[in-house]
């Protein structure tokens, strides 16, 4: 396993939609293991494949720092099939270092996809896990959390962030 380089805003690959995985093979297993190691090394609670420059629908999530019963989750070709409620909380991203903002997200979600062996899975989540799932699936669709901010907030972000 190896720790991969995490690309940061405003790199183009973060704005691009990733492609569905068609074959679960050894290369994919290596990518997943490297993504897990990269997420833990960062450290972060989630990582999407395009954050390490790979345009595939793969994400890894582990929110056990905040919710100790939550396991390591590997999702291939994930899709949100249900969203419920609204909740605001602070959010950040490994690809936008040193920046967090309060964001509105669905309170509960149901996500379907495949696990790392290619078996269908469905995950119902709330709290930080629901937020992480929405954030990572956004990544796979080429959407960053800062893209979801209102216009004025986004302008402030760009000014502040461009200065670094
Ligand atoms: Ni992120």
PDB file of C-alpha atoms and ligand atoms in Angstrom:
ATOM      1  CA  UNK A   1       0.000   0.000   0.000  1.00  0.00           C
ATOM      2  CA  UNK A   2       1.128   3.535  -0.542  1.00  0.00           C
ATOM      3  CA  UNK A   3       0.053   7.029   0.370  1.00  0.00           C
ATOM      4  CA  UNK A   4      -1.043   8.866  -2.761  1.00  0.00           C
ATOM      5  CA  UNK A   5      -0.792  12.574  -3.550  1.00  0.00           C
ATOM      6  CA  UNK A   6      -4.067  14.397  -2.856  1.00  0.00           C
ATOM      7  CA  UNK A   7      -4.864  16.968  -5.523  1.00  0.00           C
ATOM      8  CA  UNK A   8      -6.108  20.323  -4.306  1.00  0.00           C
ATOM      9  CA  UNK A   9      -8.423  23.099  -5.439  1.00  0.00           C
ATOM     10  CA  UNK A  10      -8.518  24.426  -8.151  1.00  0.00           C
ATOM     11  CA  UNK A  11      -7.099  21.391 -10.028  1.00  0.00           C
ATOM     12  CA  UNK A  12      -9.259  20.410 -12.984  1.00  0.00           C
ATOM     13  CA  UNK A  13      -9.732  16.728 -12.139  1.00  0.00           C
ATOM     14  CA  UNK A  14     -11.789  17.785  -9.104  1.00  0.00           C
ATOM     15  CA  UNK A  15     -14.315  19.400 -11.454  1.00  0.00           C
ATOM     16  CA  UNK A  16     -14.664  16.349 -13.677  1.00  0.00           C
ATOM     17  CA  UNK A  17     -17.241  13.606 -13.375  1.00  0.00           C
ATOM     18  CA  UNK A  18     -15.755  10.188 -12.657  1.00  0.00           C
ATOM     19  CA  UNK A  19     -16.658   7.070 -14.645  1.00  0.00           C
ATOM     20  CA  UNK A  20     -18.482   3.994 -13.370  1.00  0.00           C
ATOM     21  CA  UNK A  21     -16.258   1.031 -12.522  1.00  0.00           C
ATOM     22  CA  UNK A  22     -16.928  -1.822 -14.925  1.00  0.00           C
ATOM     23  CA  UNK A  23     -14.558  -4.449 -13.611  1.00  0.00           C
ATOM     24  CA  UNK A  24     -13.643  -5.311 -10.024  1.00  0.00           C
ATOM     25  CA  UNK A  25     -10.048  -6.483 -10.409  1.00  0.00           C
ATOM     26  CA  UNK A  26      -6.634  -6.400  -8.773  1.00  0.00           C
ATOM     27  CA  UNK A  27      -5.915  -2.864  -9.945  1.00  0.00           C
ATOM     28  CA  UNK A  28      -9.112  -1.665  -8.312  1.00  0.00           C
ATOM     29  CA  UNK A  29      -8.229  -3.459  -5.048  1.00  0.00           C
ATOM     30  CA  UNK A  30      -4.826  -1.733  -5.056  1.00  0.00           C
ATOM     31  CA  UNK A  31      -6.438   1.644  -5.696  1.00  0.00           C
ATOM     32  CA  UNK A  32      -8.884   1.057  -2.814  1.00  0.00           C
ATOM     33  CA  UNK A  33      -6.093   0.029  -0.406  1.00  0.00           C
ATOM     34  CA  UNK A  34      -4.004   3.044  -1.391  1.00  0.00           C
ATOM     35  CA  UNK A  35      -7.009   5.353  -0.956  1.00  0.00           C
ATOM     36  CA  UNK A  36      -7.668   3.933   2.522  1.00  0.00           C
ATOM     37  CA  UNK A  37      -4.054   4.477   3.522  1.00  0.00           C
ATOM     38  CA  UNK A  38      -4.083   7.989   2.038  1.00  0.00           C
ATOM     39  CA  UNK A  39      -7.291   8.894   3.910  1.00  0.00           C
ATOM     40  CA  UNK A  40      -5.891   7.689   7.259  1.00  0.00           C
ATOM     41  CA  UNK A  41      -2.516   9.365   6.671  1.00  0.00           C
ATOM     42  CA  UNK A  42      -4.092  12.746   5.838  1.00  0.00           C
ATOM     43  CA  UNK A  43      -6.004  12.263   8.226  1.00  0.00           C
ATOM     44  CA  UNK A  44      -9.522  12.595   6.848  1.00  0.00           C
ATOM     45  CA  UNK A  45     -12.943  10.967   7.161  1.00  0.00           C
ATOM     46  CA  UNK A  46     -13.455  10.356   3.440  1.00  0.00           C
ATOM     47  CA  UNK A  47     -11.715  10.343   0.093  1.00  0.00           C
ATOM     48  CA  UNK A  48     -12.961  10.133  -3.493  1.00  0.00           C
ATOM     49  CA  UNK A  49     -10.856   8.634  -6.308  1.00  0.00           C
ATOM     50  CA  UNK A  50     -10.614  11.882  -8.294  1.00  0.00           C
ATOM     51  CA  UNK A  51      -8.938  13.445  -5.242  1.00  0.00           C
ATOM     52  CA  UNK A  52      -5.995  11.170  -6.037  1.00  0.00           C
ATOM     53  CA  UNK A  53      -6.353  11.896  -9.753  1.00  0.00           C
ATOM     54  CA  UNK A  54      -8.272   8.747 -10.722  1.00  0.00           C
ATOM     55  CA  UNK A  55     -11.527   9.262 -12.624  1.00  0.00           C
ATOM     56  CA  UNK A  56     -13.392   6.271 -11.225  1.00  0.00           C
ATOM     57  CA  UNK A  57     -16.488   6.063  -9.067  1.00  0.00           C
ATOM     58  CA  UNK A  58     -14.763   4.862  -5.916  1.00  0.00           C
ATOM     59  CA  UNK A  59     -14.878   6.351  -2.426  1.00  0.00           C
ATOM     60  CA  UNK A  60     -13.687   5.355   1.025  1.00  0.00           C
ATOM     61  CA  UNK A  61     -15.199   6.728   4.239  1.00  0.00           C
ATOM     62  CA  UNK A  62     -14.436   6.247   7.930  1.00  0.00           C
ATOM     63  CA  UNK A  63     -16.166   8.544  10.413  1.00  0.00           C
ATOM     64  CA  UNK A  64     -15.206   6.500  13.485  1.00  0.00           C
ATOM     65  CA  UNK A  65     -13.320   9.489  14.958  1.00  0.00           C
ATOM     66  CA  UNK A  66     -16.730  11.038  15.605  1.00  0.00           C
ATOM     67  CA  UNK A  67     -18.917   7.928  15.734  1.00  0.00           C
ATOM     68  CA  UNK A  68     -16.920   4.957  17.005  1.00  0.00           C
ATOM     69  CA  UNK A  69     -19.410   2.318  15.872  1.00  0.00           C
ATOM     70  CA  UNK A  70     -19.164   3.429  12.255  1.00  0.00           C
ATOM     71  CA  UNK A  71     -17.046   1.006  10.172  1.00  0.00           C
ATOM     72  CA  UNK A  72     -14.702   1.661   7.269  1.00  0.00           C
ATOM     73  CA  UNK A  73     -16.875   1.930   4.169  1.00  0.00           C
ATOM     74  CA  UNK A  74     -15.713   1.267   0.610  1.00  0.00           C
ATOM     75  CA  UNK A  75     -18.202   2.175  -2.105  1.00  0.00           C
ATOM     76  CA  UNK A  76     -17.945   1.568  -5.815  1.00  0.00           C
ATOM     77  CA  UNK A  77     -20.415   3.294  -8.171  1.00  0.00           C
ATOM     78  CA  UNK A  78     -22.372   4.856  -5.285  1.00  0.00           C
ATOM     79  CA  UNK A  79     -25.647   6.657  -5.834  1.00  0.00           C
ATOM     80  CA  UNK A  80     -27.950   8.516  -3.452  1.00  0.00           C
ATOM     81  CA  UNK A  81     -31.412   6.963  -3.711  1.00  0.00           C
ATOM     82  CA  UNK A  82     -33.135   8.829  -0.890  1.00  0.00           C
ATOM     83  CA  UNK A  83     -32.588  12.087   1.005  1.00  0.00           C
ATOM     84  CA  UNK A  84     -34.509  13.399   3.976  1.00  0.00           C
ATOM     85  CA  UNK A  85     -34.529  16.528   6.128  1.00  0.00           C
ATOM     86  CA  UNK A  86     -31.955  19.302   6.359  1.00  0.00           C
ATOM     87  CA  UNK A  87     -29.177  20.023   8.785  1.00  0.00           C
ATOM     88  CA  UNK A  88     -26.327  22.523   8.998  1.00  0.00           C
ATOM     89  CA  UNK A  89     -22.855  21.581  10.167  1.00  0.00           C
ATOM     90  CA  UNK A  90     -19.248  22.495   9.627  1.00  0.00           C
ATOM     91  CA  UNK A  91     -17.607  20.873   6.633  1.00  0.00           C
ATOM     92  CA  UNK A  92     -14.126  20.706   5.171  1.00  0.00           C
ATOM     93  CA  UNK A  93     -12.265  18.812   2.465  1.00  0.00           C
ATOM     94  CA  UNK A  94      -8.764  17.371   2.067  1.00  0.00           C
ATOM     95  CA  UNK A  95      -8.623  19.020  -1.365  1.00  0.00           C
ATOM     96  CA  UNK A  96      -9.338  22.459   0.131  1.00  0.00           C
ATOM     97  CA  UNK A  97      -6.819  22.549   2.998  1.00  0.00           C
ATOM     98  CA  UNK A  98      -7.290  24.936   5.913  1.00  0.00           C
ATOM     99  CA  UNK A  99     -10.834  25.912   5.012  1.00  0.00           C
ATOM    100  CA  UNK A 100     -14.113  24.909   6.622  1.00  0.00           C
ATOM    101  CA  UNK A 101     -17.590  26.340   6.341  1.00  0.00           C
ATOM    102  CA  UNK A 102     -21.054  25.639   7.710  1.00  0.00           C
ATOM    103  CA  UNK A 103     -23.132  23.879   5.056  1.00  0.00           C
ATOM    104  CA  UNK A 104     -26.669  22.666   4.706  1.00  0.00           C
ATOM    105  CA  UNK A 105     -27.043  19.012   3.749  1.00  0.00           C
ATOM    106  CA  UNK A 106     -29.749  16.368   3.911  1.00  0.00           C
ATOM    107  CA  UNK A 107     -30.038  14.956   7.410  1.00  0.00           C
ATOM    108  CA  UNK A 108     -30.534  11.358   6.344  1.00  0.00           C
ATOM    109  CA  UNK A 109     -29.583   9.567   3.157  1.00  0.00           C
ATOM    110  CA  UNK A 110     -29.869   6.146   1.644  1.00  0.00           C
ATOM    111  CA  UNK A 111     -27.068   5.198  -0.732  1.00  0.00           C
ATOM    112  CA  UNK A 112     -26.698   2.180  -2.942  1.00  0.00           C
ATOM    113  CA  UNK A 113     -23.587   0.901  -4.639  1.00  0.00           C
ATOM    114  CA  UNK A 114     -21.154  -1.984  -4.633  1.00  0.00           C
ATOM    115  CA  UNK A 115     -18.688  -3.032  -1.945  1.00  0.00           C
ATOM    116  CA  UNK A 116     -15.054  -3.743  -2.806  1.00  0.00           C
ATOM    117  CA  UNK A 117     -15.884  -7.290  -3.879  1.00  0.00           C
ATOM    118  CA  UNK A 118     -18.615  -6.034  -6.215  1.00  0.00           C
ATOM    119  CA  UNK A 119     -21.533  -7.094  -4.013  1.00  0.00           C
ATOM    120  CA  UNK A 120     -24.535  -4.746  -3.969  1.00  0.00           C
ATOM    121  CA  UNK A 121     -24.878  -2.754  -0.738  1.00  0.00           C
ATOM    122  CA  UNK A 122     -27.352  -0.240   0.605  1.00  0.00           C
ATOM    123  CA  UNK A 123     -26.432   2.130   3.411  1.00  0.00           C
ATOM    124  CA  UNK A 124     -28.850   4.211   5.444  1.00  0.00           C
ATOM    125  CA  UNK A 125     -27.108   6.969   7.315  1.00  0.00           C
ATOM    126  CA  UNK A 126     -27.523  10.104   9.363  1.00  0.00           C
ATOM    127  CA  UNK A 127     -25.163  12.424  11.234  1.00  0.00           C
ATOM    128  CA  UNK A 128     -21.579  12.728  10.049  1.00  0.00           C
ATOM    129  CA  UNK A 129     -21.812   9.583   7.902  1.00  0.00           C
ATOM    130  CA  UNK A 130     -24.753  11.017   5.935  1.00  0.00           C
ATOM    131  CA  UNK A 131     -22.753  14.230   5.404  1.00  0.00           C
ATOM    132  CA  UNK A 132     -19.617  12.348   4.352  1.00  0.00           C
ATOM    133  CA  UNK A 133     -21.591  10.232   1.858  1.00  0.00           C
ATOM    134  CA  UNK A 134     -23.102  13.350   0.269  1.00  0.00           C
ATOM    135  CA  UNK A 135     -19.718  15.102   0.182  1.00  0.00           C
ATOM    136  CA  UNK A 136     -17.886  12.134  -1.411  1.00  0.00           C
ATOM    137  CA  UNK A 137     -20.622  11.390  -3.962  1.00  0.00           C
ATOM    138  CA  UNK A 138     -20.522  15.089  -4.889  1.00  0.00           C
ATOM    139  CA  UNK A 139     -16.766  14.680  -5.516  1.00  0.00           C
ATOM    140  CA  UNK A 140     -17.437  11.751  -7.849  1.00  0.00           C
ATOM    141  CA  UNK A 141     -19.817  14.017  -9.776  1.00  0.00           C
ATOM    142  CA  UNK A 142     -17.164  16.740 -10.039  1.00  0.00           C
ATOM    143  CA  UNK A 143     -18.724  18.947  -7.345  1.00  0.00           C
ATOM    144  CA  UNK A 144     -16.744  20.449  -4.469  1.00  0.00           C
ATOM    145  CA  UNK A 145     -18.395  21.629  -1.248  1.00  0.00           C
ATOM    146  CA  UNK A 146     -17.285  25.167  -2.074  1.00  0.00           C
ATOM    147  CA  UNK A 147     -19.294  24.923  -5.317  1.00  0.00           C
ATOM    148  CA  UNK A 148     -22.415  24.560  -3.192  1.00  0.00           C
ATOM    149  CA  UNK A 149     -21.887  27.801  -1.297  1.00  0.00           C
ATOM    150  CA  UNK A 150     -23.919  30.880  -2.080  1.00  0.00           C
ATOM    151  CA  UNK A 151     -22.486  33.442  -4.514  1.00  0.00           C
ATOM    152  CA  UNK A 152     -21.258  35.950  -1.939  1.00  0.00           C
ATOM    153  CA  UNK A 153     -19.700  33.339   0.304  1.00  0.00           C
ATOM    154  CA  UNK A 154     -18.019  31.809  -2.733  1.00  0.00           C
ATOM    155  CA  UNK A 155     -16.540  35.163  -3.758  1.00  0.00           C
ATOM    156  CA  UNK A 156     -15.099  35.611  -0.292  1.00  0.00           C
ATOM    157  CA  UNK A 157     -13.717  32.096  -0.445  1.00  0.00           C
ATOM    158  CA  UNK A 158     -12.060  32.691  -3.805  1.00  0.00           C
ATOM    159  CA  UNK A 159     -10.478  35.959  -2.664  1.00  0.00           C
ATOM    160  CA  UNK A 160      -9.227  34.480   0.558  1.00  0.00           C
ATOM    161  CA  UNK A 161      -8.074  31.248  -0.985  1.00  0.00           C
ATOM    162  CA  UNK A 162      -6.357  32.830  -3.989  1.00  0.00           C
ATOM    163  CA  UNK A 163      -4.151  34.809  -1.632  1.00  0.00           C
ATOM    164  CA  UNK A 164      -2.525  31.682  -0.170  1.00  0.00           C
TER     165      UNK A 164
HETATM  166 NI1  LIG B   1     -13.682  16.403   0.015  1.00  0.00          NI
END
